[in-house]
PDB file of C-alpha atoms and ligand atoms in Angstrom:
ATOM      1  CA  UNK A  11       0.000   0.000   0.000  1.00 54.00           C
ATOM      2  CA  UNK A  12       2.556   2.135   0.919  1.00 60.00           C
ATOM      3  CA  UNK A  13       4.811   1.602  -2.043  1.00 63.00           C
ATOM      4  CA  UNK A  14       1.824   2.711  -4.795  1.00 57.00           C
ATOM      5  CA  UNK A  15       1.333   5.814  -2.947  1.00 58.00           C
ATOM      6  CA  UNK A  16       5.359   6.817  -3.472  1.00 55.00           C
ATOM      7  CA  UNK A  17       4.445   5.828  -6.747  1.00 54.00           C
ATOM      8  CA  UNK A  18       1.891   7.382  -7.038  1.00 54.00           C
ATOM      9  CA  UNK A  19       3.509  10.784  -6.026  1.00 54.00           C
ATOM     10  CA  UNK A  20       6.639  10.432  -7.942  1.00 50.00           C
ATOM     11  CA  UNK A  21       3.833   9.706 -11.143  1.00 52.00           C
ATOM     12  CA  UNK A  22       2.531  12.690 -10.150  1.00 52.00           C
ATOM     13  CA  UNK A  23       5.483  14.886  -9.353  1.00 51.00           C
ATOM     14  CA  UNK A  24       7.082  13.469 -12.776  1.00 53.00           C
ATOM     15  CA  UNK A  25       3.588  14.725 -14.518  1.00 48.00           C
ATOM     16  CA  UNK A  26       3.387  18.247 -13.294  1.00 50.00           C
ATOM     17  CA  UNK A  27       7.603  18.658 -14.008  1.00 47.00           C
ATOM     18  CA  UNK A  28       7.068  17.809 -17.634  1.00 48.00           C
ATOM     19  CA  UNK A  29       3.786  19.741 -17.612  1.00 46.00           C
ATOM     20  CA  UNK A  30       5.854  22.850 -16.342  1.00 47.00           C
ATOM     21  CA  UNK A  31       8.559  22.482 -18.663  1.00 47.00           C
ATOM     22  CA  UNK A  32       6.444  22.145 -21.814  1.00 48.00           C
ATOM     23  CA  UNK A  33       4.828  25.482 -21.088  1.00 48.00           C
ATOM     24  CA  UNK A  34       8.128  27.316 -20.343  1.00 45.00           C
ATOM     25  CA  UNK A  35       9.457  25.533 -24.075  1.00 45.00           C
ATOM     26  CA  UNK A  36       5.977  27.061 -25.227  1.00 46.00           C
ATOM     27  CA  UNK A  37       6.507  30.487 -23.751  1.00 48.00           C
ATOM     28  CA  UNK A  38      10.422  30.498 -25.091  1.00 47.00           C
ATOM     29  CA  UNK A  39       9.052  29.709 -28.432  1.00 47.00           C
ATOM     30  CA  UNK A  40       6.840  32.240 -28.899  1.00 49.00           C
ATOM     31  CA  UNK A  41       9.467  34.813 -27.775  1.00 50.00           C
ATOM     32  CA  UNK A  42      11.407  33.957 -30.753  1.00 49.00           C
ATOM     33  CA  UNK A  43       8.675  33.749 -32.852  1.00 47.00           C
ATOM     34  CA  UNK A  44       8.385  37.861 -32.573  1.00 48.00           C
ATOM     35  CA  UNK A  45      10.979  38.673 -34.762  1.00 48.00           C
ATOM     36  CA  UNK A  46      11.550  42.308 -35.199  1.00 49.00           C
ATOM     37  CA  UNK A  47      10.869  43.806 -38.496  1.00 47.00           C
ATOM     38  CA  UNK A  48      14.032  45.985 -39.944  1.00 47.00           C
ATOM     39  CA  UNK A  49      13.575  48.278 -42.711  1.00 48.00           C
ATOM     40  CA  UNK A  50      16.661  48.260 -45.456  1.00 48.00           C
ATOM     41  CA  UNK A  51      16.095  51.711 -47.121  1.00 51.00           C
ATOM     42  CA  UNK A  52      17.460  52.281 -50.361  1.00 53.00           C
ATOM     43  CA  UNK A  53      21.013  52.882 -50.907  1.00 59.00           C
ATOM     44  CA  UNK A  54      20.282  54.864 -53.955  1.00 87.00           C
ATOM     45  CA  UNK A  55      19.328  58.517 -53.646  1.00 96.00           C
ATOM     46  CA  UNK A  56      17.730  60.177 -56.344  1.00 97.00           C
ATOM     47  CA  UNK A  57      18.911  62.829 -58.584  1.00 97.00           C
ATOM     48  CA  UNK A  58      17.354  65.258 -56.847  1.00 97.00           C
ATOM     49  CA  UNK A  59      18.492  64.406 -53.096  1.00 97.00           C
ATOM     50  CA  UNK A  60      22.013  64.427 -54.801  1.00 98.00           C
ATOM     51  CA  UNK A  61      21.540  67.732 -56.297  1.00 98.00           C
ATOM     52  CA  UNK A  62      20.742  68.846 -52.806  1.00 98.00           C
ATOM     53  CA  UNK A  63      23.453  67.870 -50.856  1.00 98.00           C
ATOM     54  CA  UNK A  64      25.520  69.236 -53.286  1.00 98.00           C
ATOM     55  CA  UNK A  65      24.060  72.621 -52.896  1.00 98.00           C
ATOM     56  CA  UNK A  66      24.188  71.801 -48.561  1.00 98.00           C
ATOM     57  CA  UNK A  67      27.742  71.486 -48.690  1.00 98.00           C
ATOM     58  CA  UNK A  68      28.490  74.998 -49.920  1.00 97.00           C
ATOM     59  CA  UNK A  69      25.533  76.457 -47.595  1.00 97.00           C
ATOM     60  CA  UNK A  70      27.305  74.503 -44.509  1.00 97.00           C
ATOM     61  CA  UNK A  71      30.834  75.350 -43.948  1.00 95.00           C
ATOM     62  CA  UNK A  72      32.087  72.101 -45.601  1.00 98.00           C
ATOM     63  CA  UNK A  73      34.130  73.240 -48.609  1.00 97.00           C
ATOM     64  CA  UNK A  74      36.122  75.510 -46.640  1.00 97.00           C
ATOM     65  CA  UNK A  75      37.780  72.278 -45.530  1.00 97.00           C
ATOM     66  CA  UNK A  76      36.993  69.644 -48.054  1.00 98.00           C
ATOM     67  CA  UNK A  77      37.396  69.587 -51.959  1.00 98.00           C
ATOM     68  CA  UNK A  78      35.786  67.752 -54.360  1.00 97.00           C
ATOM     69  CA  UNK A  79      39.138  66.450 -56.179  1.00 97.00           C
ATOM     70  CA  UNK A  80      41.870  67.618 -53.822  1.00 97.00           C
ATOM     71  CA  UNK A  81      43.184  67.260 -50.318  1.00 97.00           C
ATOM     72  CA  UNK A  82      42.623  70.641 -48.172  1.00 96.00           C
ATOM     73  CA  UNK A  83      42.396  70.558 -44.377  1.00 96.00           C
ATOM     74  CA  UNK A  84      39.837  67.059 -44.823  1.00 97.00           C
ATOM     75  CA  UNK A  85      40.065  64.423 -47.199  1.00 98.00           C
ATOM     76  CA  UNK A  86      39.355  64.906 -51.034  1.00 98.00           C
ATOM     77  CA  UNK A  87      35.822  63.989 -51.174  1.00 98.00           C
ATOM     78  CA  UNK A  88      36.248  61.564 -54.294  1.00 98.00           C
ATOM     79  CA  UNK A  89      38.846  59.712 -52.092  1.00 98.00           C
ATOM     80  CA  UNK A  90      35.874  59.535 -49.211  1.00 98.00           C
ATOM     81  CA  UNK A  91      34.120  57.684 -52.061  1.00 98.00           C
ATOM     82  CA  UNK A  92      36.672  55.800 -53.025  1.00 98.00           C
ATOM     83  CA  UNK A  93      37.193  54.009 -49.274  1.00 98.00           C
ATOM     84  CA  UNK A  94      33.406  53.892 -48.527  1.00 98.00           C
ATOM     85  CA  UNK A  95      30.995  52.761 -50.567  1.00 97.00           C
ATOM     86  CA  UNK A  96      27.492  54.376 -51.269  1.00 97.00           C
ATOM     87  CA  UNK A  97      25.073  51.843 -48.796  1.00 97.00           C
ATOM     88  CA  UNK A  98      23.064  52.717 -46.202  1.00 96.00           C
ATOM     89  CA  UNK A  99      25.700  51.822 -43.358  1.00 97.00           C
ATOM     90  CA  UNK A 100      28.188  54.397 -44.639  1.00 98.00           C
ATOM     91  CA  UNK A 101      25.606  57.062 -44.772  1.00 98.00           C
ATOM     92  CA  UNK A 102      24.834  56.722 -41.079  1.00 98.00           C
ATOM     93  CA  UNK A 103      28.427  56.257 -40.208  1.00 98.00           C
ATOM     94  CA  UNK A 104      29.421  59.158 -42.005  1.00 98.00           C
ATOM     95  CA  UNK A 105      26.539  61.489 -40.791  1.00 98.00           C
ATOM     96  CA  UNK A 106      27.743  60.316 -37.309  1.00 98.00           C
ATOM     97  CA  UNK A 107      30.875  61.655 -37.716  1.00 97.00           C
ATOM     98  CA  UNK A 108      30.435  64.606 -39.352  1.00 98.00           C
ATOM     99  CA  UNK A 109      27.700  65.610 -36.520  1.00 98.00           C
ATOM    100  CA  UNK A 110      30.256  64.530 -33.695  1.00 98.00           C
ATOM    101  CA  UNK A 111      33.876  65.668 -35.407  1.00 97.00           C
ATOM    102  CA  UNK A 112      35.837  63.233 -35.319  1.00 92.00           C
ATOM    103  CA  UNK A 113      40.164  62.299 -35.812  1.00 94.00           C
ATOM    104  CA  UNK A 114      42.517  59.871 -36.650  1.00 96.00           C
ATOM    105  CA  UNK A 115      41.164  58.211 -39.997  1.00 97.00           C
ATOM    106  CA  UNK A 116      42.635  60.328 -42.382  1.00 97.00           C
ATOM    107  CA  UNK A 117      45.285  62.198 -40.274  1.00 94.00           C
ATOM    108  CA  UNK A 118      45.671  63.791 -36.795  1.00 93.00           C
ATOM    109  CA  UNK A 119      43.725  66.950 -37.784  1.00 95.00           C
ATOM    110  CA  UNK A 120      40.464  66.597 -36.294  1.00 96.00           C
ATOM    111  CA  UNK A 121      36.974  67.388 -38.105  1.00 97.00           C
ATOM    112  CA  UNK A 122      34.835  70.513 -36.117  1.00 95.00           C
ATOM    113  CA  UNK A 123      31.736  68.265 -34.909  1.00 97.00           C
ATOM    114  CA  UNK A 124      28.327  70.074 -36.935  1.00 98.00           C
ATOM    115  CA  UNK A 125      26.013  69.299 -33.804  1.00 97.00           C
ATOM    116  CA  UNK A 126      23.245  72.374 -35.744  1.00 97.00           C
ATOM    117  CA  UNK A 127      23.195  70.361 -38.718  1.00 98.00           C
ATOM    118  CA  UNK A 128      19.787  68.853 -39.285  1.00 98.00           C
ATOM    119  CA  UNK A 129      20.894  64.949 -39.520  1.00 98.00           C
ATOM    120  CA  UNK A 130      18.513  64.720 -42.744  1.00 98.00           C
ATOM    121  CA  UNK A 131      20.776  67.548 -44.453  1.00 98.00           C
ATOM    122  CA  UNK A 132      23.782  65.888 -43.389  1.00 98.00           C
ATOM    123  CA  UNK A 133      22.924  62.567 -44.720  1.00 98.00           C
ATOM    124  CA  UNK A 134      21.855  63.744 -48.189  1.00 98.00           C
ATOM    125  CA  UNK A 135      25.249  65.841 -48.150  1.00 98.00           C
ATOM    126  CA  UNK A 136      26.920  62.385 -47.354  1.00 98.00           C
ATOM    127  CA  UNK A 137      24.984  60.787 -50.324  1.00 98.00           C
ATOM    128  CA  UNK A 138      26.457  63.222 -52.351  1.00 98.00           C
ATOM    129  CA  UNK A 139      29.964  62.626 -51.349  1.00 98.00           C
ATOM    130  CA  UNK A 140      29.631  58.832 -51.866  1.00 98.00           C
ATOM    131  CA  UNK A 141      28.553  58.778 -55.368  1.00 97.00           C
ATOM    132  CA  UNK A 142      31.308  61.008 -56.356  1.00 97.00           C
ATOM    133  CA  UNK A 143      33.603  58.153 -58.148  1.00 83.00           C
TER     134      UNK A 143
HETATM  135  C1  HEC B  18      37.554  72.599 -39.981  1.00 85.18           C
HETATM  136  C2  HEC B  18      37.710  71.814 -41.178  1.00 85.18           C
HETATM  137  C3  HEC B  18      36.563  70.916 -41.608  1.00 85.18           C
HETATM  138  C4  HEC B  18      35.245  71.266 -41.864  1.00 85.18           C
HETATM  139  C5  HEC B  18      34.615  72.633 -41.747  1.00 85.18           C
HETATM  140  C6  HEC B  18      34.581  70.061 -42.330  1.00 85.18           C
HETATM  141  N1  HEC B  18      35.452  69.010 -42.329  1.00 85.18           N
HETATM  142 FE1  HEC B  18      35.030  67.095 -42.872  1.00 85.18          FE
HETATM  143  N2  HEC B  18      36.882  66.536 -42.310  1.00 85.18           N
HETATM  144  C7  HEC B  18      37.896  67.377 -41.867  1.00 85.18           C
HETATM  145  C8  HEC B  18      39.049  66.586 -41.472  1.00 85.18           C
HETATM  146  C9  HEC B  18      40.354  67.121 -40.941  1.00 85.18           C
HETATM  147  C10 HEC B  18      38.683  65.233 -41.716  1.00 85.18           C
HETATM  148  C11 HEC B  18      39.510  63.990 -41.430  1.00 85.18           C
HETATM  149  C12 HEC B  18      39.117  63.459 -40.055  1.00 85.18           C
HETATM  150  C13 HEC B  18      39.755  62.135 -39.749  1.00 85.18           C
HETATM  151  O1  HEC B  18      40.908  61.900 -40.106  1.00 85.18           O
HETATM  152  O2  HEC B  18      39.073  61.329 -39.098  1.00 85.18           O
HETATM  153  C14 HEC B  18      37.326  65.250 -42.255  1.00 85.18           C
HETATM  154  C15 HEC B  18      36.645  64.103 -42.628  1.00 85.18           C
HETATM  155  C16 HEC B  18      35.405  64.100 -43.252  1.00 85.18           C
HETATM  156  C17 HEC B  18      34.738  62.925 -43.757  1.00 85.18           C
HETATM  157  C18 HEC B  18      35.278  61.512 -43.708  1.00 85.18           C
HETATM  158  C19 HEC B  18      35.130  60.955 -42.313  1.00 85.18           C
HETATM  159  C20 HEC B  18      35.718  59.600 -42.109  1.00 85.18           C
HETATM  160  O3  HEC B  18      35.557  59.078 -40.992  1.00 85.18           O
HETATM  161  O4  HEC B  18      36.327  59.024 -43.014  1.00 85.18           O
HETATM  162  C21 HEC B  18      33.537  63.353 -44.270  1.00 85.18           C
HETATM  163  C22 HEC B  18      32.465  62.494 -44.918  1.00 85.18           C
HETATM  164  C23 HEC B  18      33.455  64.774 -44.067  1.00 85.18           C
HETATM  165  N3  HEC B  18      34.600  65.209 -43.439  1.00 85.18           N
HETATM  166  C24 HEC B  18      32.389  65.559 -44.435  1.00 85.18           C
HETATM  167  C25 HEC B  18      32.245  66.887 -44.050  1.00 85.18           C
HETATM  168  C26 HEC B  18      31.017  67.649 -44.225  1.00 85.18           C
HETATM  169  C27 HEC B  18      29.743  67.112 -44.861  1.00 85.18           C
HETATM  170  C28 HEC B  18      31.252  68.891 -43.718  1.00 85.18           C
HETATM  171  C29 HEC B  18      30.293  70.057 -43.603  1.00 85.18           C
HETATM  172  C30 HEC B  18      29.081  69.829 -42.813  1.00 85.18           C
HETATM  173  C31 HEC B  18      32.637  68.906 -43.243  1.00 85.18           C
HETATM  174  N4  HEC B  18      33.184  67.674 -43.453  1.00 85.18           N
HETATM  175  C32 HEC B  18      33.244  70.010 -42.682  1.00 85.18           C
HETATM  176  C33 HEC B  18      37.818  68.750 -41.765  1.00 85.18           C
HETATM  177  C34 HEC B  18      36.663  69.486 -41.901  1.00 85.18           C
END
C-alpha cells in the first residue's frame, strides 16, 4: 500500500515537471517567434536628393575644408568615395561623424563636430559625397 502511494507521487510529481517544462518551451518559443521587423532603405538617392546635398555642402561650412578632387584641411571627397561605398551603413556612419567631429582616420587633424546640422541635411550631403567616383 505504501509503495503505490510513493508511486503514485513520484507519477505525479514526474507529470506536473514535464507539464511545467512544456509550457516554459511554449513560452520560449513564442518569444522567438516575434521577430523584429528591420527596414533596409534604399542605398540609392535620387537625382534630386544628390543635387541637394551638393548645394548643402556649400551652404554649410564644408568646402572651406573639403574639396571635391583635392586634399585641403579634410580628405578629397572623391577619395571619401573611393574608401566607402554608397550603402546605407556608410551614410549613417558618415553622418555620425560629421555631426560629432571626429580624428585619426585620415590624419591627426580633427573634423569641427556640426552638432546644428539637421541629420537629414547631413545625410543627403553624405549621399552626395559617396557617389562622387
Ligand atoms: C575645420 C575643417 C573641416 C570642416 C569645416 C569640415 N570638415 Fe570634414 N573633415 C575634416 C578633417 C580634418 C577630416 C579627417 C578626419 C579624420 O581623419 O578622421 C574630415 C573628414 C570628413 C569625412 C570623412 C570621415 C571619415 O571618418 O572618413 C567626411 C564624410 C566629411 N569630413 C564631411 C564633411 C562635411 C559634410 C562637412 C560640412 C558639414 C565637413 N566635413 C566640414 C575637416 C573638416
Amino acid at each position: 500500500m505504501k509503495r503505490i502511494t510513493i508511486l503514485t507521487t513520484l507519477v505525479v510529481a514526474m507529470f506536473a515537471v514535464s507539464t511545467s517544462f512544456a509550457q516554459t518551451t511554449v513560452k520560449t518559443t513564442k518569444k522567438t517567434t516575434v521577430v523584429k521587423k528591420t527596414t533596409v532603405s534604399s542605398a540609392k538617392p535620387s537625382a534630386a536628393t544628390l543635387e541637394e546635398g551638393k548645394q548643402l555642402l556649400a551652404k554649410n561650412d564644408c568646402l572651406s575644408c573639403h574639396k571635391v578632387d583635392v586634399k585641403l584641411v579634410g580628405p578629397a571627397y572623391k577619395d571619401v568615395a573611393k574608401k566607402y561605398p554608397a550603402t546605407a551603413a556608410n551614410y549613417d556612419l558618415l553622418s555620425k561623424k560629421v555631426i560629432a567631429g571626429g580624428s585619426g582616420v585620415w590624419g591627426e587633424v580633427p573634423m569641427a563636430p556640426h552638432p546644428s546640422v539637421p541629420p537629414a541635411d547631413v545625410k543627403k550631403m553624405i549621399q552626395y559625397i559617396l557617389s562622387l567616383k
